XYZ file of C-alpha atoms in Angstrom:
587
model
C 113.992 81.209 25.925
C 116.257 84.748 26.361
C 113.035 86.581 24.619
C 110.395 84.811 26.961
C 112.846 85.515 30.052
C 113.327 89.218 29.000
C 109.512 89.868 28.298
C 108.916 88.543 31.680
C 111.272 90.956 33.116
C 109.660 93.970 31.348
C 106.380 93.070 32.248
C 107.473 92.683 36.111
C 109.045 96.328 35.899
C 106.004 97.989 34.070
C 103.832 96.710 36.617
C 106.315 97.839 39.526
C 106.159 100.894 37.914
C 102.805 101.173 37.909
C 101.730 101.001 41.478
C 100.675 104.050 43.301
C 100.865 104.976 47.117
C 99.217 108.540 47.580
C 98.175 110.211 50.446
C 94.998 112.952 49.922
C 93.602 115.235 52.373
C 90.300 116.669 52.552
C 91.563 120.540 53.011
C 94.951 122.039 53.293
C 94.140 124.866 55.171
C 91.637 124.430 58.369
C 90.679 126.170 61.281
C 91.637 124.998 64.746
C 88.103 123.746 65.472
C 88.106 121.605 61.969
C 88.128 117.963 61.100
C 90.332 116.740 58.128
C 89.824 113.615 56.308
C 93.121 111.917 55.027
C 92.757 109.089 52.736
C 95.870 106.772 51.877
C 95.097 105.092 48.355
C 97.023 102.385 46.294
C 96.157 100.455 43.113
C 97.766 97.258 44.241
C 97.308 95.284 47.476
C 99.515 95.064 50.129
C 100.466 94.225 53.296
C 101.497 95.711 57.115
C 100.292 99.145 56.591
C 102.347 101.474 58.816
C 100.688 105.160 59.437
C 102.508 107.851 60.611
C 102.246 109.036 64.532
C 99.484 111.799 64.231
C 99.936 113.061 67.631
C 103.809 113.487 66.816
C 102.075 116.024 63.898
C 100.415 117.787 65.834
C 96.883 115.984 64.795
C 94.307 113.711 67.172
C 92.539 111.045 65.669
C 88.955 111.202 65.783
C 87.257 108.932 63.770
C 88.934 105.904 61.700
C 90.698 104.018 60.309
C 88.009 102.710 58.121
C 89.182 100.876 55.020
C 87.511 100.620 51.580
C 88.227 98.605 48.602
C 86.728 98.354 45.047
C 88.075 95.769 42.028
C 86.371 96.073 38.562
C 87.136 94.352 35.162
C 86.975 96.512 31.696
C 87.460 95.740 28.139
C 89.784 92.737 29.522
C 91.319 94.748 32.151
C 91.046 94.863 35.667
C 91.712 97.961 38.501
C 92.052 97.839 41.958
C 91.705 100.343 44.242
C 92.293 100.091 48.608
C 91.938 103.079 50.878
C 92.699 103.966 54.893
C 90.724 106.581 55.850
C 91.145 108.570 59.003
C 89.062 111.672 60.800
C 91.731 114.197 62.569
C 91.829 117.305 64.785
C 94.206 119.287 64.984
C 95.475 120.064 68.748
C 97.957 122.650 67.751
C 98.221 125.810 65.616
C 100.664 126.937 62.564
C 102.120 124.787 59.642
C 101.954 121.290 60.441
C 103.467 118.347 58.049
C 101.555 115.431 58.234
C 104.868 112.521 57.936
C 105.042 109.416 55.060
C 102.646 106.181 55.646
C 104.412 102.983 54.274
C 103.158 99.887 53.240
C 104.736 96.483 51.554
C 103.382 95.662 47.999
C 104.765 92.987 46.444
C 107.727 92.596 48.476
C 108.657 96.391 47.990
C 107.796 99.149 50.722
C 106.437 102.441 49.371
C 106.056 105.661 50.579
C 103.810 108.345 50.745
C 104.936 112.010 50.021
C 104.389 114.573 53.313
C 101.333 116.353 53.504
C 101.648 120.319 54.480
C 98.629 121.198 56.448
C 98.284 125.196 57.744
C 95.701 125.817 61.004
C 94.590 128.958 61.779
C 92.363 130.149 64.076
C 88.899 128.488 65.146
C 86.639 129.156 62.285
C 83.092 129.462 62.543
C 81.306 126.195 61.376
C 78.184 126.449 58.443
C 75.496 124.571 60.034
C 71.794 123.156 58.491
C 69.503 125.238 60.270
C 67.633 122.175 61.240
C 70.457 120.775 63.173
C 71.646 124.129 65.073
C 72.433 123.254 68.943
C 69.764 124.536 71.106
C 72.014 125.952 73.545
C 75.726 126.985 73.502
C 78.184 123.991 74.594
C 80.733 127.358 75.326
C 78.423 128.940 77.915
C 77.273 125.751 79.759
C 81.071 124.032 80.625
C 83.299 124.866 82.775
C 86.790 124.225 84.150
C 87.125 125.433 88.059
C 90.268 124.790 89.958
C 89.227 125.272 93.907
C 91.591 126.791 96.161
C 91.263 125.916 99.806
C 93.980 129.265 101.000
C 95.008 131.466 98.895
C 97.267 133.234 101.772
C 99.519 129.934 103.277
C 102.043 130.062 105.434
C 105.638 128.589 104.326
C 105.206 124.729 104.384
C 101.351 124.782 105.278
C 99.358 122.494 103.381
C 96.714 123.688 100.487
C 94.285 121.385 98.139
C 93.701 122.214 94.882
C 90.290 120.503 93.395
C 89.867 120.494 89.448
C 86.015 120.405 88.883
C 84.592 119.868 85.669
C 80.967 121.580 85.069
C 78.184 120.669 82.874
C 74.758 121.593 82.062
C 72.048 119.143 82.443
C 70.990 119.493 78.887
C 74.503 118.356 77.768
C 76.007 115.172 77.670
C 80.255 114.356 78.072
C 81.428 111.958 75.916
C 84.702 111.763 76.321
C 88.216 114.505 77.308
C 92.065 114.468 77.256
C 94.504 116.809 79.262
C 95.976 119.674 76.719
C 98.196 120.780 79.358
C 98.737 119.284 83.008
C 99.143 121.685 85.964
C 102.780 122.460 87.040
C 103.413 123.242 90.401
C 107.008 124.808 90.350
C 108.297 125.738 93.667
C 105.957 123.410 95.576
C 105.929 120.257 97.293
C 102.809 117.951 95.470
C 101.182 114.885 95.739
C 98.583 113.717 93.972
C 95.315 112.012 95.679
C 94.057 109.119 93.425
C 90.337 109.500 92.490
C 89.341 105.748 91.690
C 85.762 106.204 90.341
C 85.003 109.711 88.676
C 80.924 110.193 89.658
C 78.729 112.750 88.312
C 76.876 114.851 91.338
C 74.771 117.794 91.647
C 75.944 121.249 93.033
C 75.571 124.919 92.446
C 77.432 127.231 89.824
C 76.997 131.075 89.002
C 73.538 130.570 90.960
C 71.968 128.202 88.768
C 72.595 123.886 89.239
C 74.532 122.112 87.227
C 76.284 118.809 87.428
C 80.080 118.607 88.286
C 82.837 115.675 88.352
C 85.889 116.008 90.362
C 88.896 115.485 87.939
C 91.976 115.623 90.266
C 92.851 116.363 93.531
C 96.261 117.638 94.530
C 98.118 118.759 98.103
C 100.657 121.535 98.018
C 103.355 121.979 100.376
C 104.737 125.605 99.528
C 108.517 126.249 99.675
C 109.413 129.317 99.127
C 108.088 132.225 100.087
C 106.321 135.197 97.823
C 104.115 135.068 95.034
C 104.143 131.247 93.599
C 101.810 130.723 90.379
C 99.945 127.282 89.470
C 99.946 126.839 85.802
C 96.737 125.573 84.345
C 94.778 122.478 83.351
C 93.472 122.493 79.795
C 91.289 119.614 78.282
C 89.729 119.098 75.387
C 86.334 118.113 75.963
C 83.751 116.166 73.266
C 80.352 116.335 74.415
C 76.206 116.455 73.016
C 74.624 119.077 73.041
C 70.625 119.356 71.942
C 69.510 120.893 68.422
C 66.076 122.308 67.631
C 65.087 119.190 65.412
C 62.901 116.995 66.971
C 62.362 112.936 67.092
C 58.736 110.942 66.541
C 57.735 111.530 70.248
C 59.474 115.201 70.423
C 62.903 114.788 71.966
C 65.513 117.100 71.038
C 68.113 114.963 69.129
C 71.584 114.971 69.820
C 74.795 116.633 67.757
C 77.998 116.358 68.297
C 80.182 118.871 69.679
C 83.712 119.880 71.278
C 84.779 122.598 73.397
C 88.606 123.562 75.227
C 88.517 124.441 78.826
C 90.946 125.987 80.915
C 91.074 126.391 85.110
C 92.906 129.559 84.045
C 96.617 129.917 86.019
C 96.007 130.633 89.720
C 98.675 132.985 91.937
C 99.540 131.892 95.679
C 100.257 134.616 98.286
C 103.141 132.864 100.265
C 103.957 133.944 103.864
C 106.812 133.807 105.152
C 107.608 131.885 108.817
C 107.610 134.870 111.757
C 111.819 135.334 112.383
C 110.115 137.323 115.968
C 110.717 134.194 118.270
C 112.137 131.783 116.383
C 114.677 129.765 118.102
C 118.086 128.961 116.733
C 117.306 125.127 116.059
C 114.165 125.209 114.056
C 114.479 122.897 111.184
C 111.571 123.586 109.139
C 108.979 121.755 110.951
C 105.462 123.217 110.316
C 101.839 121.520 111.787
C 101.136 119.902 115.046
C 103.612 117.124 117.105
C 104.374 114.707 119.388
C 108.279 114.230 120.166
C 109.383 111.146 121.791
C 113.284 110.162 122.401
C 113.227 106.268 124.208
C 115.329 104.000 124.560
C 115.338 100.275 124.132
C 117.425 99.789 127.423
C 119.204 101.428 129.929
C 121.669 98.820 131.760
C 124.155 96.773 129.659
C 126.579 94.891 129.834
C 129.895 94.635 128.091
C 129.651 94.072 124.264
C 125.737 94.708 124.076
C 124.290 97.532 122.391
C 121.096 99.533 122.639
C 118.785 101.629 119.908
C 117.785 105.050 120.503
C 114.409 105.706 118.496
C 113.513 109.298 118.177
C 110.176 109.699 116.745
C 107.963 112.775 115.764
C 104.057 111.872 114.907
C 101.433 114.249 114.303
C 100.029 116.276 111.423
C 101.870 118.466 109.311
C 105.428 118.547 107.073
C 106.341 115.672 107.857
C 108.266 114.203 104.798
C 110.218 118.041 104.926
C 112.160 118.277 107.810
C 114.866 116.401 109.742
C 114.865 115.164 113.031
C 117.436 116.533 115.887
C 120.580 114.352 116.227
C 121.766 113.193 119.860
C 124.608 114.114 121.385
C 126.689 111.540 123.107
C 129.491 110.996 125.634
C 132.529 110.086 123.465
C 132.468 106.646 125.483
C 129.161 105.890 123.258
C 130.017 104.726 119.786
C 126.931 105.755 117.920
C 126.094 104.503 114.125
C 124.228 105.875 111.499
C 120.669 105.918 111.919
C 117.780 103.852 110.411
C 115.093 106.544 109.053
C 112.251 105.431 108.813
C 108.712 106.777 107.657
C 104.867 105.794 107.800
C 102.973 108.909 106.575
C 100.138 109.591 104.488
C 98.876 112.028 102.679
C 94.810 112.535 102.974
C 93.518 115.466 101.397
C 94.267 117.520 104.733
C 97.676 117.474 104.367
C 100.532 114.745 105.410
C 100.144 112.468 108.774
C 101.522 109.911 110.744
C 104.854 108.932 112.288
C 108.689 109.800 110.981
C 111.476 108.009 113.099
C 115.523 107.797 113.213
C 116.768 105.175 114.718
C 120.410 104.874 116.292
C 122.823 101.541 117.422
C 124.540 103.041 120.254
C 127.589 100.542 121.477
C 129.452 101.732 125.092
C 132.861 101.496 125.037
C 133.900 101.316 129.105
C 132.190 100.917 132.188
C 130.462 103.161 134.139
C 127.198 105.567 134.173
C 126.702 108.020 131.212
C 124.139 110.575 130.406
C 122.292 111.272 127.300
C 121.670 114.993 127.154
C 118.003 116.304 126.928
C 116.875 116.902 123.139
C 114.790 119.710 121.821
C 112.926 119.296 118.401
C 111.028 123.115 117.040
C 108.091 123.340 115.326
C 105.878 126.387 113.776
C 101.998 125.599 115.256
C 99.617 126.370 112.718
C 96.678 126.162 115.435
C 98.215 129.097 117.987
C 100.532 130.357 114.611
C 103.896 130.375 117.086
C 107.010 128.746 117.817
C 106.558 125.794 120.125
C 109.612 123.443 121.775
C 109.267 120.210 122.954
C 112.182 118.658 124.936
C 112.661 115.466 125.916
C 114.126 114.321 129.502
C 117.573 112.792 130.056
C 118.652 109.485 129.845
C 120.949 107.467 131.854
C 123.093 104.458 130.422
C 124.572 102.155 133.108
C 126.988 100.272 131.548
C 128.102 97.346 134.740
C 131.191 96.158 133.121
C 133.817 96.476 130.158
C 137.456 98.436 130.907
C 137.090 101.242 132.880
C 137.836 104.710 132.059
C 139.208 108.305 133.382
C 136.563 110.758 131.961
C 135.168 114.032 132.623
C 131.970 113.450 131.535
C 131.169 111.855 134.663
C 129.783 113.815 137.153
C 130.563 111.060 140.396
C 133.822 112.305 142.659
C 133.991 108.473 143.354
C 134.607 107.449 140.267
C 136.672 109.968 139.135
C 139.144 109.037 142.138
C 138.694 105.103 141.211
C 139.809 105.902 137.502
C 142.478 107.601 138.553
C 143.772 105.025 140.146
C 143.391 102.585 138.119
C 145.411 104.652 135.481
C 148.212 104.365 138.139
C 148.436 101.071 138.579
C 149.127 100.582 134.576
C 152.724 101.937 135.340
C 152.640 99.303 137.978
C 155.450 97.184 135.735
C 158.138 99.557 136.794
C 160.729 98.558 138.781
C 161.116 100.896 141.738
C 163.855 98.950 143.487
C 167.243 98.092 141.652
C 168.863 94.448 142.568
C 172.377 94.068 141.267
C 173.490 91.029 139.517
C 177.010 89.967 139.503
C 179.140 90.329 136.402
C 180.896 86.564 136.660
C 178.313 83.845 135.474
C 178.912 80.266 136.375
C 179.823 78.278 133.651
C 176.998 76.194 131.298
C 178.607 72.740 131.678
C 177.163 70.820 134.784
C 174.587 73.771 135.448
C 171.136 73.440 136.006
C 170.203 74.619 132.600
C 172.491 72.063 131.083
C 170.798 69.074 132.858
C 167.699 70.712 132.003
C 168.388 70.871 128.155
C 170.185 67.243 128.482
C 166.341 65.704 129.898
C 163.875 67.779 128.443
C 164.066 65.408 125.380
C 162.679 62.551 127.464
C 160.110 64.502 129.316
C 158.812 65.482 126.191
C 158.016 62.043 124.869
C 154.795 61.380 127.198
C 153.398 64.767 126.043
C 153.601 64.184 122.449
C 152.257 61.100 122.773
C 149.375 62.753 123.954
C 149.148 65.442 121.338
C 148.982 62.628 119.125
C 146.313 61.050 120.533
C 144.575 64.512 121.014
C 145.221 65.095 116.912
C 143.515 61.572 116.192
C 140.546 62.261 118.139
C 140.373 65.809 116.363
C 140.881 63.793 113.282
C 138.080 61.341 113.473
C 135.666 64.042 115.180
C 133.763 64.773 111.715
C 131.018 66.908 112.874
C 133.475 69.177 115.236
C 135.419 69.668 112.401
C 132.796 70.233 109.968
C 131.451 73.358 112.311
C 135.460 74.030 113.172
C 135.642 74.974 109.614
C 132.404 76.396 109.296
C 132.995 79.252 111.879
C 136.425 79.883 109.909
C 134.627 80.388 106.545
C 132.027 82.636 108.660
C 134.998 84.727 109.628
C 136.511 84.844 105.921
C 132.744 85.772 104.568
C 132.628 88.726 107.177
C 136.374 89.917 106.204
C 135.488 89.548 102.205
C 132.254 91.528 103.251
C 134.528 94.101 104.850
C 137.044 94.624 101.831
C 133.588 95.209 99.326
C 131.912 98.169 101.684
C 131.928 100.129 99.029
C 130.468 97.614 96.499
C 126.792 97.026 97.322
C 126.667 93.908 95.311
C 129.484 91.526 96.233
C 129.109 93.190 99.903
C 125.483 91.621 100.180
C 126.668 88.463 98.858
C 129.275 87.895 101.255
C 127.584 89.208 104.518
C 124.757 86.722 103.872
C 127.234 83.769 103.056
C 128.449 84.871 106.895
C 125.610 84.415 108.348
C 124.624 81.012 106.747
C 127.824 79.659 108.005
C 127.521 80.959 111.428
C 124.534 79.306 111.326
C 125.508 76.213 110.216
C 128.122 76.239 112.893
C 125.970 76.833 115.483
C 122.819 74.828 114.678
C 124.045 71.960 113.324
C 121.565 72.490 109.946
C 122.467 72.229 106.483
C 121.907 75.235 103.698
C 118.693 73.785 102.032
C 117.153 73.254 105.591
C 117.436 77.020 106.222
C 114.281 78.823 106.769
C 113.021 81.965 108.125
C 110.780 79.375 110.467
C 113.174 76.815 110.806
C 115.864 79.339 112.023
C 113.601 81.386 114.340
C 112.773 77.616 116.614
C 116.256 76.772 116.860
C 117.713 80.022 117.999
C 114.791 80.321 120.416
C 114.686 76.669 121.691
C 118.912 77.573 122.316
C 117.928 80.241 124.644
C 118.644 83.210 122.171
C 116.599 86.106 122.878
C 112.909 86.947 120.619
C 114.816 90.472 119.634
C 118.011 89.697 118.610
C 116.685 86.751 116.293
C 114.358 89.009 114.647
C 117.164 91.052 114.269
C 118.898 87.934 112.606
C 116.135 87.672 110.598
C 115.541 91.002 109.258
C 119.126 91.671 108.534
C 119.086 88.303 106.680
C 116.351 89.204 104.661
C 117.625 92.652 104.013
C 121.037 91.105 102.622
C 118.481 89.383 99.788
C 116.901 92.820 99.101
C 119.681 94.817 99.232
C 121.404 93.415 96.580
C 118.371 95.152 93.860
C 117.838 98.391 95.859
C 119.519 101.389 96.194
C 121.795 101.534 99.435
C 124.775 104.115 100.205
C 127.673 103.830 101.556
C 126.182 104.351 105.184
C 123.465 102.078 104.852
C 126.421 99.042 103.845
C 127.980 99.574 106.889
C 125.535 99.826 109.121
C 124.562 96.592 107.992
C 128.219 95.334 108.549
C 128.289 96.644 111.868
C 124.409 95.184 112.942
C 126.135 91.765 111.338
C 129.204 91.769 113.943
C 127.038 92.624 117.175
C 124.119 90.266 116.147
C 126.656 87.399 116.178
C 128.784 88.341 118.706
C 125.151 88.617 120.691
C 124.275 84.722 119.590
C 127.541 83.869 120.319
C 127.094 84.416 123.906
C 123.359 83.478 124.217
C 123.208 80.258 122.417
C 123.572 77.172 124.846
């Protein structure tokens, strides 16, 4: 039994030692231009063939895998033999190692060794005379990047159109980028072709075909000389030979060619400093400027938003908007910023806004001072200023207020007064008291003391009848507790303002209970319908329950966005004046 067990073993290990995992390559050395065939061979079969990454090489695979396999018995004994055979290109120059393939035979993973390949130059390629290309696929494709100003201003758009173009006589099978374009000191976007189509057009004086690769638009950003690096492909194509089918049609080879749009230099002008005022912020194209209100008159505790807009063509996503300046008796928030631009290939358009809460602390009328927003007109190539015209807050009541921004005698007198009469408590006549006190026993407070036990029997009866009432009232109590966890959601939401997550979480939880408090609903009846018809049908106003709404459904996407620490309490704040606003409005 030991000598069957041990001949078993020794056969196992001869034929472990037996297998063979080899990689062989058509060429070691091969010009640029080239094709190498790699074959990975074994003697035994296996399973979950693993190649290496060819493009991590340096190689592009052209043609493969294609797999062979051939079994034969002689004299009694059998050989196997299994192949993967790829076609490759290389894509790069110098000494390139071609890394290990693996496969499992047997329950055992082998290896193949490296593979040192050297590529040179491109070589030229021997050719059968009878299958020479008719014509030349270097002199009939081209790469052309199209320019539409060399000589831009600072921050005035360009396009940059890659067009690819072709002979008639040749035929594009396929390309890949070598090298994208870089545009380093430039604002970019790209302008999504969906549907490359082949059209007609004229090159060097002769037609050809062209297809429109990419389009780009550049904003520049500096001044001075700015370069665009190139766009390379690699381009397989067809291209005719002098052999000839049965009815005398020039048959097809195959062919490749690399292209280049060649590195193009941009002549950057700087903005005219002759005229330019002192609150230019980079604005560059053609605007509109707009500063409105959403009302004028308040009253106490109600707040107003201040939109200032710019639309029109030009920079639009590289500039910022002027910031108001308010009377100190205007508490003014963060703004909103908001943006609806696109990007045709003539450059940005559309409509940037910033959007301010503006809360009044004190009665009275206040001023909001003109604002002036700069731009650089492309069209007349000057500075232009548009200002926009004052505004006028009437706040009708709240605490009044001695301040100097307001421009009314009247009222300045009124304040003023009214600042007296604060010191109104003190006593500007003395009356003496005299220093002997009666005695307590038999004085009115005695008696008082002595009775007030009695007296106060009736009225706790009646706080205990009040307390029972309290007691059995269910649904006041329900919404009595309700508005207290409101409260403790908005104060947890306060401690986390710098915490996006748990922030979110308990500003929403604040508004579900105020909700619940108010409307009477339950949590799984809450919905963005449901909640809009029972805040309107209770007389709240269309704007501040869309406000409710929006800043409901921004707690819910807030939590998986980026927000900063401004954004959070902005939010907090819009959360305190949108209830404090349905407070007062519902009925």
């Amino acid at each position: 039994m030991k000598r069957i067990i041990v001949l078993l073993f020794l056969i196992t290990n001869s034929l472990w030692a037996q297998v063979q995992f080899e990689a062989k390559v058509s060429k070691n050395s091969l010009g640029i231009n080239e094709r190498l065939r790699i074959e990975f061979t074994m003697n035994a079969d296996g399973d979950n063939f693993a190649p290496p990454n060819f493009e991590a090489c340096g190689f592009r695979v052209v043609g493969g895998p294609s797999q062979s396999v051939s079994q034969s018995w002689v004299n009694g004994r059998s050989s196997f033999n299994k192949s993967y055979i790829y076609i490759l290109l290389p894509t790069q120059k110098g000494a390139l190692t071609i890394k290990q393939a693996s496969i499992d035979i047997n329950g055992q993973i082998y290896k193949t060794s490296p593979v040192k390949i050297n590529v040179t130059n491109a070589v030229e390629l021997p050719r059968d005379p009878n299958e020479m290309p008719a014509i030349s696929a270097d002199d009939n494709i081209y790469l052309i990047a199209d320019i539409s100003k060399a000589n831009p201003y600072l921050n005035e758009p360009i396009t940059v159109v890659y067009k690819l173009y072709f002979s008639y006589n040749i035929g594009i099978t396929n390309w890949r980028e070598l090298n994208k374009p870089k545009y380093n000191d430039f604002w970019s976007q790209n302008i999504d072709i969906k549907q490359l189509k082949a059209e007609d057009g004229m090159f060097k004086g002769e037609r050809y075909r062209y297809v429109v690769l990419r389009k780009t638009v550049l904003y520049p950003q500096k001044s001075g000389k700015l370069e665009i690096e190139p766009l390379s492909l690699d381009i397989d194509c067809q291209v005719p030979t002098n052999r000839r089918n049965f009815w005398g049609q020039a048959l097809m080879t195959e062919d490749s060619k690399r292209v280049s749009a060649g590195s193009k230099v941009i002549n950057v002008k700087p903005l005219p400093e002759a005229g330019k005022p002192e609150d230019f912020s980079g604005a560059v194209g053609q605007f509109d400027f707009k500063v409105k209100p959403s009302k004028t008159v308040l009253k106490n505790g109600e707040s107003l938003d201040l939109d200032i807009s710019v639309a029109g063509t030009g920079n639009l996503k590289l500039f910022t908007l002027p910031k108001p300046v308010l009377p100190s008796a205007l508490e003014m928030y963060d703004p909103v910023h908001d943006e609806n631009v696109s990007t045709p290939l003539t450059g940005m358009t559309g409509r940037i806004s910033d959007k301010y809460t503006i809360i009044p602390q004190y009665k009275g009328n206040y001023q909001i001072k003109p604002m002036r927003f700069t731009y650089f007109d492309l069209a007349i190539n000057r500075y232009k200023t548009l200002t926009s015209q004052p505004i006028t807050i009437n706040v009708l009541d709240g605490p009044g207020i001695a301040s100097a921004e307001k421009t009314n005698p009247e009222e300045v007198t009124k304040n003023k007064v009214e600042v007296a009469k604060t010191f109104a408590y003190n006593k500007q006549k003395t009356t003496l008291q005299p220093i002997e006190k009666e005695d307590f026993l038999g004085s009115g407070l005695f008696y008082s003391l002595v009775f007030l036990p009695f007296l106060a029997i009736p009225l706790l009866v009646v706080v205990k009848k009040k307390k029972e009432a309290i007691d059995n009232d269910v649904v006041g109590n329900k919404i009595r507790k309700t508005n207290a966890l409101a409260k403790k959601y908005l104060g947890e939401a306060k401690k986390h303002l710098g915490h996006k997550e748990p922030f979110y979480i308990a500003l929403e939880k604040a508004m579900h209970n105020f909700l619940k408090a108010k409307l009477h609903i339950e949590t799984s009846e809450m919905s963005k319908e449901k909640i809009t018809e029972l805040l309107l049908s209770r007389k709240a106003s269309t704007e501040t329950v869309s406000e409710f709404i929006h800043l409901t459904e921004n707690c819910e996407l807030a939590r998986y966005a980026y927000s900063s620490e401004s954004a959070i309490q902005t939010d907090y704040d819009k959360a305190v004046v949108i209830i404090s606003e349905l407070e007062k409005q519902l009925k």
